[in-house]
């Protein structure tokens, strides 16, 4: 059963994707004003969000079985899915036609190639003791980082077979690292840590550790040639870099300078970064100049993603209103692959000679 058919069954109405969108101008106020979604019947933990191929998938770190995943084919109508085990999902990304998510309690990698409907649990036995906290996809490779114990990086080209790397063995103690998230751009992977460190790699295999972050960071995103990291505490709440080594903290005033920022994403349709935090949202075209938005609920907004000309954010706190959206869903599925028609084999009529008369 397809995801869209399942959503139609589990809700009281059907939203046809073709009729949802009005392709239109995303510039201007999109990302500054948001609409709340009623989540009365849903479990929303706000650990992470990702978008891929017309589908939004969220992950939860909540107690109880069966609600680890949150899936929507339009950004407005959602369903919970999950397994029978009590696990804590921490992060999710999309790449190579797959959603790949991390779990904290069972240390497994969870992979879906059907839009988040069904999930395979992969046990990366090479490093199944780590608490994986951030994952990204770039240059044909998935790369995950761990918060505890620090140092460990997990990498895979197919999301099935994983290799563990002791990426920052030069650090004197594990507590000097504790990686929170990772992003890819400008031909490099960049990880950020709770302890004001960054980790860079050109290929996901060989890593360089630096102590260059102005403050400990909570999340990182790449867009428009720039890495942007946000922080939930400290004197500086936003940091930018083009190489993951040299960072600049722009001067922020008002709410951006004091809000606890939990997550940031790049919105390609709006050409802007979008950051969410405690009762707050803000946008920026370059990571330096930010505009505060208006949130419809004073929640602890902890995850945000962009896709299909739409923004979706989820919260780790709040009552019956833990999802908010901005923009209008607009998605055109790619054309199905075509099978080339083999060239026809020319036929040659037999040569008929003149009739013999004798």
Tab-separated table of C-alpha atoms in Angstrom, residues 31-314:
chain	number	residue	atom	x	y	z
A	31	UNK	CA	9.247	31.397	7.022
A	32	UNK	CA	8.250	34.432	9.041
A	33	UNK	CA	4.587	33.530	9.581
A	34	UNK	CA	3.539	29.983	10.406
A	35	UNK	CA	0.336	27.951	10.719
A	36	UNK	CA	-0.219	25.450	13.512
A	37	UNK	CA	-1.233	21.835	12.918
A	38	UNK	CA	-3.484	20.047	15.390
A	39	UNK	CA	-1.535	17.065	16.739
A	40	UNK	CA	-4.138	15.824	19.240
A	41	UNK	CA	-4.061	12.278	17.874
A	42	UNK	CA	-0.312	12.176	17.219
A	43	UNK	CA	2.869	11.540	19.149
A	44	UNK	CA	5.346	14.303	18.319
A	45	UNK	CA	8.741	14.354	20.015
A	46	UNK	CA	10.557	16.705	17.671
A	47	UNK	CA	13.902	14.894	17.505
A	48	UNK	CA	14.381	15.476	13.795
A	49	UNK	CA	12.761	16.088	10.413
A	50	UNK	CA	13.781	15.287	6.849
A	51	UNK	CA	12.287	15.694	3.404
A	52	UNK	CA	12.712	13.533	0.334
A	53	UNK	CA	10.829	12.772	-2.876
A	54	UNK	CA	7.603	14.512	-1.841
A	55	UNK	CA	7.490	13.070	1.690
A	56	UNK	CA	8.241	14.550	5.122
A	57	UNK	CA	9.428	12.174	7.869
A	58	UNK	CA	9.955	13.079	11.512
A	59	UNK	CA	11.515	11.058	14.321
A	60	UNK	CA	10.650	11.028	18.005
A	61	UNK	CA	12.472	10.315	21.227
A	62	UNK	CA	9.496	9.331	23.348
A	63	UNK	CA	8.659	6.481	25.684
A	64	UNK	CA	6.355	3.784	24.447
A	65	UNK	CA	6.326	1.572	21.396
A	66	UNK	CA	5.091	2.245	17.906
A	67	UNK	CA	5.436	6.017	17.545
A	68	UNK	CA	9.059	6.545	16.601
A	69	UNK	CA	8.238	7.922	13.158
A	70	UNK	CA	5.944	10.666	11.900
A	71	UNK	CA	5.116	10.635	8.176
A	72	UNK	CA	3.322	13.023	5.818
A	73	UNK	CA	2.963	13.164	2.047
A	74	UNK	CA	1.815	16.787	2.038
A	75	UNK	CA	3.146	18.445	5.205
A	76	UNK	CA	-0.366	18.818	6.608
A	77	UNK	CA	-1.746	15.332	7.272
A	78	UNK	CA	0.437	13.096	9.432
A	79	UNK	CA	0.482	9.542	10.768
A	80	UNK	CA	2.600	7.812	13.410
A	81	UNK	CA	4.473	4.655	12.505
A	82	UNK	CA	6.999	2.539	14.338
A	83	UNK	CA	8.148	-0.783	15.678
A	84	UNK	CA	7.220	-2.754	18.750
A	85	UNK	CA	10.319	-1.678	20.654
A	86	UNK	CA	10.852	1.285	22.952
A	87	UNK	CA	13.617	3.278	21.274
A	88	UNK	CA	14.714	6.899	21.162
A	89	UNK	CA	15.185	8.331	17.682
A	90	UNK	CA	17.638	11.223	17.521
A	91	UNK	CA	18.210	12.300	13.901
A	92	UNK	CA	17.189	11.612	10.299
A	93	UNK	CA	18.387	12.434	6.787
A	94	UNK	CA	17.463	11.619	3.197
A	95	UNK	CA	19.767	10.500	0.417
A	96	UNK	CA	20.057	8.014	-2.422
A	97	UNK	CA	16.307	7.374	-2.333
A	98	UNK	CA	16.329	6.426	1.370
A	99	UNK	CA	15.410	7.924	4.716
A	100	UNK	CA	18.083	6.964	7.265
A	101	UNK	CA	17.468	7.555	10.982
A	102	UNK	CA	19.488	7.056	14.159
A	103	UNK	CA	18.356	5.620	17.476
A	104	UNK	CA	19.885	6.142	20.883
A	105	UNK	CA	18.680	3.274	23.032
A	106	UNK	CA	19.260	0.338	20.693
A	107	UNK	CA	22.119	2.015	18.750
A	108	UNK	CA	20.612	0.852	15.465
A	109	UNK	CA	20.379	2.496	12.072
A	110	UNK	CA	16.837	2.574	10.667
A	111	UNK	CA	16.399	2.665	6.882
A	112	UNK	CA	13.300	3.175	4.727
A	113	UNK	CA	13.215	3.122	0.926
A	114	UNK	CA	9.423	3.456	0.565
A	115	UNK	CA	8.758	6.929	1.914
A	116	UNK	CA	8.899	6.086	5.615
A	117	UNK	CA	6.232	3.369	5.609
A	118	UNK	CA	8.493	0.413	6.400
A	119	UNK	CA	11.816	0.421	8.187
A	120	UNK	CA	14.744	-1.995	8.293
A	121	UNK	CA	16.837	-2.035	11.454
A	122	UNK	CA	20.553	-2.234	10.746
A	123	UNK	CA	22.886	-3.204	13.579
A	124	UNK	CA	26.254	-1.504	12.963
A	125	UNK	CA	28.129	-3.958	15.154
A	126	UNK	CA	31.371	-2.131	14.420
A	127	UNK	CA	30.325	0.545	16.924
A	128	UNK	CA	26.997	-0.375	18.461
A	129	UNK	CA	27.907	1.123	21.836
A	130	UNK	CA	27.719	4.734	20.651
A	131	UNK	CA	24.777	7.097	21.038
A	132	UNK	CA	24.349	8.456	17.519
A	133	UNK	CA	23.051	12.016	17.408
A	134	UNK	CA	23.525	13.495	13.929
A	135	UNK	CA	23.525	12.223	10.346
A	136	UNK	CA	23.844	13.671	6.849
A	137	UNK	CA	24.270	12.561	3.251
A	138	UNK	CA	26.796	13.928	0.791
A	139	UNK	CA	29.162	12.856	-1.977
A	140	UNK	CA	27.416	9.488	-2.187
A	141	UNK	CA	27.956	8.724	1.500
A	142	UNK	CA	25.957	8.690	4.748
A	143	UNK	CA	27.934	9.958	7.752
A	144	UNK	CA	26.776	9.844	11.390
A	145	UNK	CA	28.355	11.303	14.532
A	146	UNK	CA	27.975	10.342	18.192
A	147	UNK	CA	27.434	12.352	21.355
A	148	UNK	CA	28.579	9.697	23.805
A	149	UNK	CA	31.097	8.350	23.762
A	150	UNK	CA	32.598	11.050	21.567
A	151	UNK	CA	35.111	10.560	18.801
A	152	UNK	CA	33.159	8.003	16.796
A	153	UNK	CA	31.996	8.558	13.232
A	154	UNK	CA	29.957	6.025	11.282
A	155	UNK	CA	29.974	5.982	7.480
A	156	UNK	CA	28.261	4.020	4.715
A	157	UNK	CA	27.654	4.267	0.977
A	158	UNK	CA	24.493	2.134	1.007
A	159	UNK	CA	23.059	2.570	4.555
A	160	UNK	CA	23.455	-1.183	5.095
A	161	UNK	CA	27.163	-1.811	5.649
A	162	UNK	CA	28.765	0.677	8.026
A	163	UNK	CA	32.348	1.501	8.987
A	164	UNK	CA	33.293	3.068	12.335
A	165	UNK	CA	36.088	5.634	12.463
A	166	UNK	CA	37.847	7.058	15.519
A	167	UNK	CA	37.725	10.518	13.997
A	168	UNK	CA	39.257	12.637	16.746
A	169	UNK	CA	41.690	10.377	18.538
A	170	UNK	CA	43.981	13.358	19.114
A	171	UNK	CA	41.646	14.812	21.742
A	172	UNK	CA	42.824	14.171	25.276
A	173	UNK	CA	39.420	13.243	26.671
A	174	UNK	CA	36.167	12.005	25.241
A	175	UNK	CA	34.304	14.847	26.927
A	176	UNK	CA	36.137	17.377	24.773
A	177	UNK	CA	34.027	16.363	21.806
A	178	UNK	CA	30.471	15.019	22.091
A	179	UNK	CA	29.303	15.619	18.522
A	180	UNK	CA	25.837	17.028	18.037
A	181	UNK	CA	25.295	17.182	14.274
A	182	UNK	CA	26.958	17.099	10.857
A	183	UNK	CA	26.396	18.693	7.436
A	184	UNK	CA	27.899	18.462	3.954
A	185	UNK	CA	28.739	21.262	1.530
A	186	UNK	CA	31.572	22.897	-0.417
A	187	UNK	CA	33.035	19.407	-0.858
A	188	UNK	CA	33.502	18.785	2.879
A	189	UNK	CA	31.727	17.189	5.824
A	190	UNK	CA	31.587	19.413	8.922
A	191	UNK	CA	30.614	18.189	12.386
A	192	UNK	CA	29.945	20.421	15.385
A	193	UNK	CA	30.221	19.576	19.068
A	194	UNK	CA	28.841	20.478	22.450
A	195	UNK	CA	32.357	21.559	23.448
A	196	UNK	CA	33.040	24.274	20.843
A	197	UNK	CA	34.845	22.017	18.405
A	198	UNK	CA	34.438	21.300	14.731
A	199	UNK	CA	35.372	18.238	12.734
A	200	UNK	CA	36.045	18.326	8.989
A	201	UNK	CA	36.588	15.722	6.292
A	202	UNK	CA	36.822	15.822	2.492
A	203	UNK	CA	35.578	12.255	2.087
A	204	UNK	CA	33.944	11.093	5.330
A	205	UNK	CA	36.943	8.875	6.080
A	206	UNK	CA	39.850	11.131	7.024
A	207	UNK	CA	39.047	13.743	9.668
A	208	UNK	CA	40.624	16.857	11.160
A	209	UNK	CA	39.695	18.154	14.612
A	210	UNK	CA	39.743	21.873	15.408
A	211	UNK	CA	38.829	24.004	18.414
A	212	UNK	CA	37.401	26.816	16.383
A	213	UNK	CA	33.731	27.200	17.301
A	214	UNK	CA	32.995	30.363	19.294
A	215	UNK	CA	30.580	28.386	21.511
A	216	UNK	CA	29.211	24.877	21.759
A	217	UNK	CA	26.718	24.295	18.959
A	218	UNK	CA	23.442	22.395	18.787
A	219	UNK	CA	22.896	22.019	15.037
A	220	UNK	CA	24.415	22.798	11.642
A	221	UNK	CA	23.193	23.267	8.073
A	222	UNK	CA	24.730	24.177	4.723
A	223	UNK	CA	23.376	26.459	2.030
A	224	UNK	CA	24.391	29.212	-0.366
A	225	UNK	CA	28.071	28.321	0.063
A	226	UNK	CA	27.969	28.728	3.849
A	227	UNK	CA	27.768	26.507	6.926
A	228	UNK	CA	25.543	27.899	9.683
A	229	UNK	CA	25.624	26.522	13.231
A	230	UNK	CA	23.217	27.531	15.981
A	231	UNK	CA	23.491	27.300	19.761
A	232	UNK	CA	20.963	26.924	22.542
A	233	UNK	CA	23.116	28.705	25.129
A	234	UNK	CA	26.112	30.985	25.447
A	235	UNK	CA	26.836	34.572	24.493
A	236	UNK	CA	26.870	33.818	20.752
A	237	UNK	CA	23.941	31.947	19.244
A	238	UNK	CA	24.784	31.847	15.496
A	239	UNK	CA	28.081	30.984	13.766
A	240	UNK	CA	29.020	30.900	10.063
A	241	UNK	CA	31.872	29.354	8.092
A	242	UNK	CA	32.748	28.458	4.512
A	243	UNK	CA	35.285	25.745	5.379
A	244	UNK	CA	34.211	24.395	8.786
A	245	UNK	CA	37.479	25.587	10.344
A	246	UNK	CA	37.274	29.377	10.476
A	247	UNK	CA	34.064	30.612	12.088
A	248	UNK	CA	32.468	34.026	12.495
A	249	UNK	CA	29.753	34.907	14.988
A	250	UNK	CA	27.564	37.699	13.590
A	251	UNK	CA	26.338	40.374	15.958
A	252	UNK	CA	22.699	39.663	16.745
A	253	UNK	CA	20.306	41.965	18.544
A	254	UNK	CA	16.943	41.440	20.183
A	255	UNK	CA	15.432	37.980	20.449
A	256	UNK	CA	17.932	36.190	18.163
A	257	UNK	CA	20.716	36.987	20.612
A	258	UNK	CA	18.923	35.486	23.606
A	259	UNK	CA	16.712	32.690	22.245
A	260	UNK	CA	17.734	29.057	22.611
A	261	UNK	CA	18.148	27.897	18.999
A	262	UNK	CA	17.774	24.145	18.574
A	263	UNK	CA	17.792	23.427	14.838
A	264	UNK	CA	18.582	25.072	11.512
A	265	UNK	CA	17.987	24.113	7.880
A	266	UNK	CA	18.537	25.520	4.409
A	267	UNK	CA	15.402	26.239	2.409
A	268	UNK	CA	16.373	26.032	-1.289
A	269	UNK	CA	12.994	27.243	-2.556
A	270	UNK	CA	13.154	30.382	-0.431
A	271	UNK	CA	16.962	30.759	-0.626
A	272	UNK	CA	17.153	31.171	3.140
A	273	UNK	CA	18.290	29.569	6.358
A	274	UNK	CA	15.509	28.843	8.849
A	275	UNK	CA	16.250	28.349	12.554
A	276	UNK	CA	13.823	27.296	15.276
A	277	UNK	CA	14.096	27.423	19.043
A	278	UNK	CA	12.211	28.012	22.254
A	279	UNK	CA	9.071	29.922	21.222
A	280	UNK	CA	10.964	31.398	18.280
A	281	UNK	CA	11.775	31.171	14.568
A	282	UNK	CA	14.039	33.283	12.379
A	283	UNK	CA	15.222	33.377	8.763
A	284	UNK	CA	18.331	34.591	6.964
A	285	UNK	CA	19.528	34.670	3.343
A	286	UNK	CA	23.201	34.465	4.316
A	287	UNK	CA	23.508	33.310	7.945
A	288	UNK	CA	24.538	36.797	9.051
A	289	UNK	CA	21.437	38.959	8.757
A	290	UNK	CA	18.406	37.470	10.495
A	291	UNK	CA	14.712	38.321	10.635
A	292	UNK	CA	12.508	37.135	13.470
A	293	UNK	CA	9.337	35.305	12.500
A	294	UNK	CA	6.081	34.748	14.343
A	295	UNK	CA	5.328	31.337	15.815
A	296	UNK	CA	1.697	30.309	16.382
A	297	UNK	CA	2.457	28.545	19.678
A	298	UNK	CA	5.002	29.100	22.441
A	299	UNK	CA	6.504	25.626	22.126
A	300	UNK	CA	10.006	24.272	22.321
A	301	UNK	CA	10.523	24.075	18.557
A	302	UNK	CA	13.317	21.583	18.091
A	303	UNK	CA	13.333	20.415	14.448
A	304	UNK	CA	12.814	22.064	11.067
A	305	UNK	CA	13.143	21.020	7.426
A	306	UNK	CA	12.292	22.342	3.974
A	307	UNK	CA	10.900	20.664	0.887
A	308	UNK	CA	8.238	20.903	-1.810
A	309	UNK	CA	8.180	24.718	-1.456
A	310	UNK	CA	7.183	24.278	2.188
A	311	UNK	CA	8.681	24.583	5.671
A	312	UNK	CA	7.797	22.151	8.465
A	313	UNK	CA	8.822	22.423	12.126
A	314	UNK	CA	8.178	20.099	15.068
